[in-house]
Amino acid sequence: MLKKKLGLISLVLFVIVFALTGCSGGDESAAIRVSNQTWTEASIIGHITEKMITENTDYEVERIELESTVLQWNAINNDQIDIWPDYTSSLFNVFEDDDTVLYEPDAVYDYVLDKAKTDYNLIMLERMGFYNNYDLAVTPEAAAEYDLKTYSDLAAVSDQLAIAADANFKDREDCYPLLQANYDMNFNEIYQMSVAAKFTAVENGEAEVVACYTTDAGISRLGLVVLEDDKHANMHFDAVYILRSEILEQYPDLEELLNKVKITNEEMAAMNLQVEGEKRTPDAVAQEFLEEKGLI
């Protein structure tokens, strides 16, 4: 399994980012510092988190955008951020000097929950409800014709179907080789292309299957059916909050408050579509979601 390590380049980037943003250390800022990455889904969750706190408490929040998991990992361990929405397997991959291999979702969650607290003094909250794995989705027509619900169902008829996938799909060990090893999949056609072109290929009828991420906006836009990885072959990326234990000691009500944020895969995909397809802002999408859920 590929493991992300905290190397010199990441540390240099960390210093540069915080020099430019002017972020201060833990004791110098009264605001609760929430970090999100800059891509669509992460930005939406960052805004949801900020609004959950500011609309339900008197606390001040500073939202800090960082470009990668490694930068956020450095930041939370250097007391530069307090709350970090991310994914269980992202955390699993940044733990240093750890050769543990886990795929089953509950096992990954329990392992990360314990190791984060024991080794790093970080608190992981409940799962938000959605996950964003490498995944497989099919057209509703194919799902109905072949009664497709799981990866195993798909494997049984894969030689009759075409898949649209990333340019490195055939070669990456966590993509097609993983599907062949665990499910004996053997697609009739594999069309490798840019990420942006995959859903267009499905829309145009060139492929019935797409190698995707679970909450891609294209899934919602085309009404695709995401299949169940019934053998848990893919690493599982459950969305979670990670907090410095000190911030919970100072603001203990944050745990109950943030555990109220529950989002399904379908809801997350729909919000991604609103930003990417309808060109709404992450801030506006977050506001509407929280209002509809009665959380603000």
mmCIF file of C-alpha atoms in Angstrom:
data_model
loop_
_atom_site.group_PDB
_atom_site.id
_atom_site.type_symbol
_atom_site.label_atom_id
_atom_site.label_comp_id
_atom_site.label_asym_id
_atom_site.label_seq_id
_atom_site.Cartn_x
_atom_site.Cartn_y
_atom_site.Cartn_z
ATOM 1 C CA MET A 1 0.000 0.000 0.000
ATOM 2 C CA LEU A 2 1.238 3.444 -0.869
ATOM 3 C CA LYS A 3 1.940 5.463 2.286
ATOM 4 C CA LYS A 4 2.153 9.244 2.398
ATOM 5 C CA LYS A 5 5.190 10.399 4.354
ATOM 6 C CA LEU A 6 5.869 13.805 5.827
ATOM 7 C CA GLY A 7 8.962 14.753 3.851
ATOM 8 C CA LEU A 8 11.084 17.849 3.533
ATOM 9 C CA ILE A 9 9.081 19.229 0.598
ATOM 10 C CA SER A 10 5.824 19.107 2.556
ATOM 11 C CA LEU A 11 7.448 20.839 5.509
ATOM 12 C CA VAL A 12 8.781 23.591 3.271
ATOM 13 C CA LEU A 13 5.332 24.044 1.719
ATOM 14 C CA PHE A 14 3.823 24.162 5.209
ATOM 15 C CA VAL A 15 6.130 26.999 6.239
ATOM 16 C CA ILE A 16 5.448 28.912 3.018
ATOM 17 C CA VAL A 17 1.656 28.562 3.271
ATOM 18 C CA PHE A 18 1.510 29.768 6.841
ATOM 19 C CA ALA A 19 3.943 32.585 6.191
ATOM 20 C CA LEU A 20 1.657 33.808 3.422
ATOM 21 C CA THR A 21 -1.587 33.370 5.352
ATOM 22 C CA GLY A 22 -0.242 34.855 8.547
ATOM 23 C CA CYS A 23 -1.619 32.059 10.726
ATOM 24 C CA SER A 24 -0.482 32.152 14.318
ATOM 25 C CA GLY A 25 0.159 29.540 16.976
ATOM 26 C CA GLY A 26 -2.482 28.051 19.249
ATOM 27 C CA ASP A 27 -2.215 30.483 22.182
ATOM 28 C CA GLU A 28 -2.055 33.608 20.037
ATOM 29 C CA SER A 29 -5.449 33.277 18.364
ATOM 30 C CA ALA A 30 -8.849 33.429 20.052
ATOM 31 C CA ALA A 31 -10.604 32.035 16.984
ATOM 32 C CA ILE A 32 -11.339 28.356 16.421
ATOM 33 C CA ARG A 33 -9.329 27.495 13.337
ATOM 34 C CA VAL A 34 -11.081 25.232 10.844
ATOM 35 C CA SER A 35 -9.122 23.953 7.857
ATOM 36 C CA ASN A 36 -10.395 22.638 4.547
ATOM 37 C CA GLN A 37 -8.735 21.855 1.233
ATOM 38 C CA THR A 38 -9.586 23.879 -1.865
ATOM 39 C CA TRP A 39 -11.446 21.347 -4.029
ATOM 40 C CA THR A 40 -15.241 21.428 -4.238
ATOM 41 C CA GLU A 41 -16.332 18.884 -1.636
ATOM 42 C CA ALA A 42 -13.736 19.947 0.914
ATOM 43 C CA SER A 43 -14.702 23.587 0.493
ATOM 44 C CA ILE A 44 -18.394 22.823 1.038
ATOM 45 C CA ILE A 45 -17.621 20.886 4.223
ATOM 46 C CA GLY A 46 -15.382 23.705 5.426
ATOM 47 C CA HIS A 47 -18.219 26.199 5.038
ATOM 48 C CA ILE A 48 -20.677 23.807 6.716
ATOM 49 C CA THR A 49 -18.322 23.486 9.676
ATOM 50 C CA GLU A 50 -17.780 27.234 9.981
ATOM 51 C CA LYS A 51 -21.510 27.950 9.854
ATOM 52 C CA MET A 52 -22.382 25.191 12.331
ATOM 53 C CA ILE A 53 -20.144 26.845 14.893
ATOM 54 C CA THR A 54 -20.806 30.522 14.218
ATOM 55 C CA GLU A 55 -24.587 30.124 13.898
ATOM 56 C CA ASN A 56 -24.989 27.979 17.018
ATOM 57 C CA THR A 57 -22.444 29.539 19.394
ATOM 58 C CA ASP A 58 -20.768 32.840 20.168
ATOM 59 C CA TYR A 59 -17.369 31.485 19.107
ATOM 60 C CA GLU A 60 -15.274 33.145 16.462
ATOM 61 C CA VAL A 61 -14.094 30.930 13.594
ATOM 62 C CA GLU A 62 -11.178 31.364 11.215
ATOM 63 C CA ARG A 63 -11.428 29.126 8.134
ATOM 64 C CA ILE A 64 -8.024 28.245 6.665
ATOM 65 C CA GLU A 65 -7.633 26.676 3.210
ATOM 66 C CA LEU A 66 -4.699 24.320 2.650
ATOM 67 C CA GLU A 67 -3.834 22.386 -0.486
ATOM 68 C CA SER A 68 -3.249 18.864 0.815
ATOM 69 C CA THR A 69 -3.777 16.309 3.556
ATOM 70 C CA VAL A 70 -0.067 16.403 4.377
ATOM 71 C CA LEU A 71 -0.159 20.170 4.973
ATOM 72 C CA GLN A 72 -3.203 19.786 7.191
ATOM 73 C CA TRP A 73 -1.553 16.958 9.099
ATOM 74 C CA ASN A 74 1.483 19.144 9.730
ATOM 75 C CA ALA A 75 -0.767 22.043 10.717
ATOM 76 C CA ILE A 76 -2.850 20.207 13.300
ATOM 77 C CA ASN A 77 0.243 18.623 14.842
ATOM 78 C CA ASN A 78 1.920 22.036 15.064
ATOM 79 C CA ASP A 79 -1.136 23.684 16.709
ATOM 80 C CA GLN A 80 -1.821 25.801 13.628
ATOM 81 C CA ILE A 81 -5.362 24.505 13.081
ATOM 82 C CA ASP A 82 -7.922 23.110 15.525
ATOM 83 C CA ILE A 83 -10.546 21.297 13.438
ATOM 84 C CA TRP A 84 -9.841 19.269 10.336
ATOM 85 C CA PRO A 85 -12.660 17.646 8.310
ATOM 86 C CA ASP A 86 -11.170 14.800 6.259
ATOM 87 C CA TYR A 87 -11.455 11.052 5.696
ATOM 88 C CA THR A 88 -10.478 8.017 7.746
ATOM 89 C CA SER A 89 -8.116 6.507 5.188
ATOM 90 C CA SER A 90 -6.489 9.878 4.562
ATOM 91 C CA LEU A 91 -5.515 9.886 8.221
ATOM 92 C CA PHE A 92 -4.550 6.225 8.057
ATOM 93 C CA ASN A 93 -2.111 7.075 5.269
ATOM 94 C CA VAL A 94 -0.300 9.877 7.108
ATOM 95 C CA PHE A 95 0.449 7.941 10.271
ATOM 96 C CA GLU A 96 4.222 7.577 10.378
ATOM 97 C CA ASP A 97 6.116 4.296 10.679
ATOM 98 C CA ASP A 98 2.993 2.186 10.352
ATOM 99 C CA ASP A 99 2.753 -0.828 8.053
ATOM 100 C CA THR A 100 -0.765 -1.838 9.106
ATOM 101 C CA VAL A 101 -3.054 -2.723 6.181
ATOM 102 C CA LEU A 102 -6.820 -2.440 6.694
ATOM 103 C CA TYR A 103 -9.741 -2.173 4.286
ATOM 104 C CA GLU A 104 -12.963 -3.008 6.193
ATOM 105 C CA PRO A 105 -14.648 0.365 7.012
ATOM 106 C CA ASP A 106 -15.310 -0.236 10.721
ATOM 107 C CA ALA A 107 -11.803 -1.617 11.234
ATOM 108 C CA VAL A 108 -10.254 1.459 9.603
ATOM 109 C CA TYR A 109 -12.412 3.814 11.669
ATOM 110 C CA ASP A 110 -11.667 2.063 14.973
ATOM 111 C CA TYR A 111 -7.947 1.884 14.244
ATOM 112 C CA VAL A 112 -7.661 5.560 13.292
ATOM 113 C CA LEU A 113 -9.835 6.620 16.253
ATOM 114 C CA ASP A 114 -7.526 4.869 18.701
ATOM 115 C CA LYS A 115 -4.195 5.728 17.091
ATOM 116 C CA ALA A 116 -5.066 9.414 16.621
ATOM 117 C CA LYS A 117 -5.848 9.743 20.323
ATOM 118 C CA THR A 118 -3.104 7.525 21.719
ATOM 119 C CA ASP A 119 -0.183 8.620 19.532
ATOM 120 C CA TYR A 120 -1.114 12.174 18.530
ATOM 121 C CA ASN A 121 -3.557 13.469 21.176
ATOM 122 C CA LEU A 122 -6.181 14.061 18.484
ATOM 123 C CA ILE A 123 -9.892 13.325 18.838
ATOM 124 C CA MET A 124 -11.884 11.868 15.954
ATOM 125 C CA LEU A 125 -15.645 12.361 16.067
ATOM 126 C CA GLU A 126 -18.453 10.207 14.681
ATOM 127 C CA ARG A 127 -18.601 9.491 10.968
ATOM 128 C CA MET A 128 -20.525 12.173 9.060
ATOM 129 C CA GLY A 129 -22.315 9.505 7.030
ATOM 130 C CA PHE A 130 -20.839 9.858 3.555
ATOM 131 C CA TYR A 131 -17.642 8.432 2.146
ATOM 132 C CA ASN A 132 -15.588 9.230 -0.929
ATOM 133 C CA ASN A 133 -13.814 6.110 -2.174
ATOM 134 C CA TYR A 134 -12.496 5.015 -5.494
ATOM 135 C CA ASP A 135 -15.713 3.461 -6.728
ATOM 136 C CA LEU A 136 -17.738 2.047 -9.607
ATOM 137 C CA ALA A 137 -21.066 3.396 -10.860
ATOM 138 C CA VAL A 138 -23.334 2.187 -13.647
ATOM 139 C CA THR A 139 -26.110 3.672 -15.715
ATOM 140 C CA PRO A 140 -29.620 3.079 -14.346
ATOM 141 C CA GLU A 141 -30.404 1.161 -17.531
ATOM 142 C CA ALA A 142 -27.504 -1.253 -16.978
ATOM 143 C CA ALA A 143 -28.385 -1.592 -13.295
ATOM 144 C CA ALA A 144 -31.952 -2.598 -14.221
ATOM 145 C CA GLU A 145 -31.040 -4.888 -17.135
ATOM 146 C CA TYR A 146 -28.387 -6.869 -15.247
ATOM 147 C CA ASP A 147 -29.767 -6.419 -11.689
ATOM 148 C CA LEU A 148 -26.564 -4.716 -10.544
ATOM 149 C CA LYS A 149 -26.228 -3.829 -6.873
ATOM 150 C CA THR A 150 -22.708 -4.932 -5.928
ATOM 151 C CA TYR A 151 -19.239 -5.236 -7.408
ATOM 152 C CA SER A 152 -19.757 -9.011 -7.466
ATOM 153 C CA ASP A 153 -22.904 -8.543 -9.562
ATOM 154 C CA LEU A 154 -20.926 -6.399 -11.978
ATOM 155 C CA ALA A 155 -18.050 -8.869 -12.167
ATOM 156 C CA ALA A 156 -20.413 -11.593 -13.390
ATOM 157 C CA VAL A 157 -21.348 -9.542 -16.478
ATOM 158 C CA SER A 158 -18.269 -7.314 -16.853
ATOM 159 C CA ASP A 159 -17.237 -9.030 -20.077
ATOM 160 C CA GLN A 160 -20.392 -7.617 -21.661
ATOM 161 C CA LEU A 161 -19.818 -4.030 -20.576
ATOM 162 C CA ALA A 162 -17.497 -1.089 -21.236
ATOM 163 C CA ILE A 163 -15.953 1.115 -18.555
ATOM 164 C CA ALA A 164 -14.807 4.742 -18.751
ATOM 165 C CA ALA A 165 -11.836 5.320 -16.475
ATOM 166 C CA ASP A 166 -8.847 7.513 -15.666
ATOM 167 C CA ALA A 167 -5.760 7.389 -17.856
ATOM 168 C CA ASN A 168 -3.864 5.267 -15.315
ATOM 169 C CA PHE A 169 -6.735 2.880 -14.496
ATOM 170 C CA LYS A 170 -5.125 -0.238 -15.974
ATOM 171 C CA ASP A 171 -1.794 0.252 -14.248
ATOM 172 C CA ARG A 172 -2.537 1.579 -10.763
ATOM 173 C CA GLU A 173 -2.482 -1.257 -8.244
ATOM 174 C CA ASP A 174 -5.526 0.166 -6.439
ATOM 175 C CA CYS A 175 -7.606 0.364 -9.636
ATOM 176 C CA TYR A 176 -8.048 -2.353 -12.293
ATOM 177 C CA PRO A 177 -5.452 -4.787 -10.877
ATOM 178 C CA LEU A 178 -7.273 -4.601 -7.524
ATOM 179 C CA LEU A 179 -10.644 -5.284 -9.186
ATOM 180 C CA GLN A 180 -9.222 -8.230 -11.112
ATOM 181 C CA ALA A 181 -7.552 -9.706 -8.034
ATOM 182 C CA ASN A 182 -10.595 -9.383 -5.770
ATOM 183 C CA TYR A 183 -13.505 -9.733 -8.180
ATOM 184 C CA ASP A 184 -12.047 -11.267 -11.354
ATOM 185 C CA MET A 185 -13.456 -8.387 -13.409
ATOM 186 C CA ASN A 186 -12.757 -8.474 -17.135
ATOM 187 C CA PHE A 187 -14.431 -5.627 -18.993
ATOM 188 C CA ASN A 188 -15.245 -5.948 -22.668
ATOM 189 C CA GLU A 189 -13.802 -2.467 -23.316
ATOM 190 C CA ILE A 190 -11.747 -0.126 -21.155
ATOM 191 C CA TYR A 191 -11.702 3.485 -22.302
ATOM 192 C CA GLN A 192 -8.989 5.454 -20.504
ATOM 193 C CA MET A 193 -9.349 9.239 -20.628
ATOM 194 C CA SER A 194 -9.186 12.439 -18.647
ATOM 195 C CA VAL A 195 -11.195 12.709 -15.452
ATOM 196 C CA ALA A 196 -13.478 15.330 -17.006
ATOM 197 C CA ALA A 197 -14.276 13.133 -20.018
ATOM 198 C CA LYS A 198 -15.392 10.017 -18.136
ATOM 199 C CA PHE A 199 -18.942 11.090 -17.416
ATOM 200 C CA THR A 200 -19.316 12.516 -20.918
ATOM 201 C CA ALA A 201 -18.425 9.093 -22.324
ATOM 202 C CA VAL A 202 -21.142 7.482 -20.200
ATOM 203 C CA GLU A 203 -23.628 10.193 -21.142
ATOM 204 C CA ASN A 204 -22.883 9.595 -24.836
ATOM 205 C CA GLY A 205 -23.474 5.848 -24.518
ATOM 206 C CA GLU A 206 -19.856 4.819 -25.037
ATOM 207 C CA ALA A 207 -19.681 3.036 -21.665
ATOM 208 C CA GLU A 208 -22.145 1.669 -19.135
ATOM 209 C CA VAL A 209 -19.701 1.764 -16.217
ATOM 210 C CA VAL A 210 -17.539 4.578 -14.833
ATOM 211 C CA ALA A 211 -14.594 4.371 -12.463
ATOM 212 C CA CYS A 212 -15.326 7.299 -10.194
ATOM 213 C CA TYR A 213 -15.224 8.745 -6.718
ATOM 214 C CA THR A 214 -18.292 7.973 -4.630
ATOM 215 C CA THR A 215 -19.581 11.555 -4.429
ATOM 216 C CA ASP A 216 -18.616 12.834 -7.897
ATOM 217 C CA ALA A 217 -21.028 15.450 -9.219
ATOM 218 C CA GLY A 218 -21.465 13.437 -12.428
ATOM 219 C CA ILE A 219 -23.144 10.640 -10.482
ATOM 220 C CA SER A 220 -25.916 12.945 -9.368
ATOM 221 C CA ARG A 221 -26.142 14.704 -12.736
ATOM 222 C CA LEU A 222 -26.638 11.452 -14.674
ATOM 223 C CA GLY A 223 -28.551 9.539 -12.008
ATOM 224 C CA LEU A 224 -25.954 6.777 -11.907
ATOM 225 C CA VAL A 225 -26.101 3.855 -9.489
ATOM 226 C CA VAL A 226 -23.058 3.489 -7.202
ATOM 227 C CA LEU A 227 -22.407 -0.196 -6.547
ATOM 228 C CA GLU A 228 -21.545 -1.750 -3.193
ATOM 229 C CA ASP A 229 -17.943 -2.879 -2.819
ATOM 230 C CA ASP A 230 -19.157 -6.052 -1.107
ATOM 231 C CA LYS A 231 -15.663 -7.483 -0.498
ATOM 232 C CA HIS A 232 -14.304 -4.157 0.818
ATOM 233 C CA ALA A 233 -11.496 -4.196 -1.734
ATOM 234 C CA ASN A 234 -11.114 -0.417 -1.876
ATOM 235 C CA MET A 235 -9.738 1.605 0.988
ATOM 236 C CA HIS A 236 -12.644 3.283 2.746
ATOM 237 C CA PHE A 237 -12.682 7.065 3.089
ATOM 238 C CA ASP A 238 -15.372 7.879 5.668
ATOM 239 C CA ALA A 239 -15.779 11.616 6.251
ATOM 240 C CA VAL A 240 -14.908 12.565 9.843
ATOM 241 C CA TYR A 241 -13.857 15.494 11.981
ATOM 242 C CA ILE A 242 -10.450 15.491 13.653
ATOM 243 C CA LEU A 243 -9.924 17.938 16.530
ATOM 244 C CA ARG A 244 -7.031 18.838 18.767
ATOM 245 C CA SER A 245 -7.901 17.539 22.224
ATOM 246 C CA GLU A 246 -7.080 20.972 23.663
ATOM 247 C CA ILE A 247 -9.806 22.634 21.616
ATOM 248 C CA LEU A 248 -12.385 20.209 23.021
ATOM 249 C CA GLU A 249 -11.159 20.914 26.530
ATOM 250 C CA GLN A 250 -11.686 24.620 25.880
ATOM 251 C CA TYR A 251 -14.974 24.212 23.946
ATOM 252 C CA PRO A 252 -16.468 20.825 24.997
ATOM 253 C CA ASP A 253 -19.810 21.551 23.309
ATOM 254 C CA LEU A 254 -18.134 21.323 19.886
ATOM 255 C CA GLU A 255 -18.269 17.533 19.994
ATOM 256 C CA GLU A 256 -22.046 17.316 20.294
ATOM 257 C CA LEU A 257 -22.510 20.176 17.836
ATOM 258 C CA LEU A 258 -20.326 18.768 15.056
ATOM 259 C CA ASN A 259 -21.649 15.233 15.521
ATOM 260 C CA LYS A 260 -25.000 16.609 14.332
ATOM 261 C CA VAL A 261 -23.523 17.052 10.831
ATOM 262 C CA LYS A 262 -24.835 14.003 8.973
ATOM 263 C CA ILE A 263 -24.647 13.836 5.161
ATOM 264 C CA THR A 264 -25.483 10.960 2.820
ATOM 265 C CA ASN A 265 -23.497 10.124 -0.310
ATOM 266 C CA GLU A 266 -26.437 11.281 -2.420
ATOM 267 C CA GLU A 267 -26.660 14.607 -0.580
ATOM 268 C CA MET A 268 -22.915 15.208 -0.942
ATOM 269 C CA ALA A 269 -22.959 14.377 -4.644
ATOM 270 C CA ALA A 270 -25.917 16.736 -5.126
ATOM 271 C CA MET A 271 -24.095 19.557 -3.332
ATOM 272 C CA ASN A 272 -20.985 18.969 -5.442
ATOM 273 C CA LEU A 273 -23.168 19.199 -8.542
ATOM 274 C CA GLN A 274 -24.658 22.504 -7.401
ATOM 275 C CA VAL A 275 -21.175 24.000 -7.213
ATOM 276 C CA GLU A 276 -19.587 22.370 -10.263
ATOM 277 C CA GLY A 277 -22.608 22.163 -12.563
ATOM 278 C CA GLU A 278 -24.841 25.019 -11.457
ATOM 279 C CA LYS A 279 -21.949 27.345 -10.508
ATOM 280 C CA ARG A 280 -23.272 28.128 -7.056
ATOM 281 C CA THR A 281 -20.791 29.065 -4.346
ATOM 282 C CA PRO A 282 -19.785 26.538 -1.661
ATOM 283 C CA ASP A 283 -20.902 29.096 0.922
ATOM 284 C CA ALA A 284 -24.429 29.311 -0.506
ATOM 285 C CA VAL A 285 -24.737 25.532 -0.885
ATOM 286 C CA ALA A 286 -23.590 24.985 2.703
ATOM 287 C CA GLN A 287 -26.044 27.591 4.004
ATOM 288 C CA GLU A 288 -28.993 26.001 2.184
ATOM 289 C CA PHE A 289 -28.096 22.482 3.327
ATOM 290 C CA LEU A 290 -27.890 23.465 6.984
ATOM 291 C CA GLU A 291 -31.134 25.431 6.819
ATOM 292 C CA GLU A 292 -32.966 22.519 5.184
ATOM 293 C CA LYS A 293 -31.660 20.161 7.877
ATOM 294 C CA GLY A 294 -32.735 22.540 10.641
ATOM 295 C CA LEU A 295 -29.174 22.800 11.930
ATOM 296 C CA ILE A 296 -28.996 26.600 11.781
#
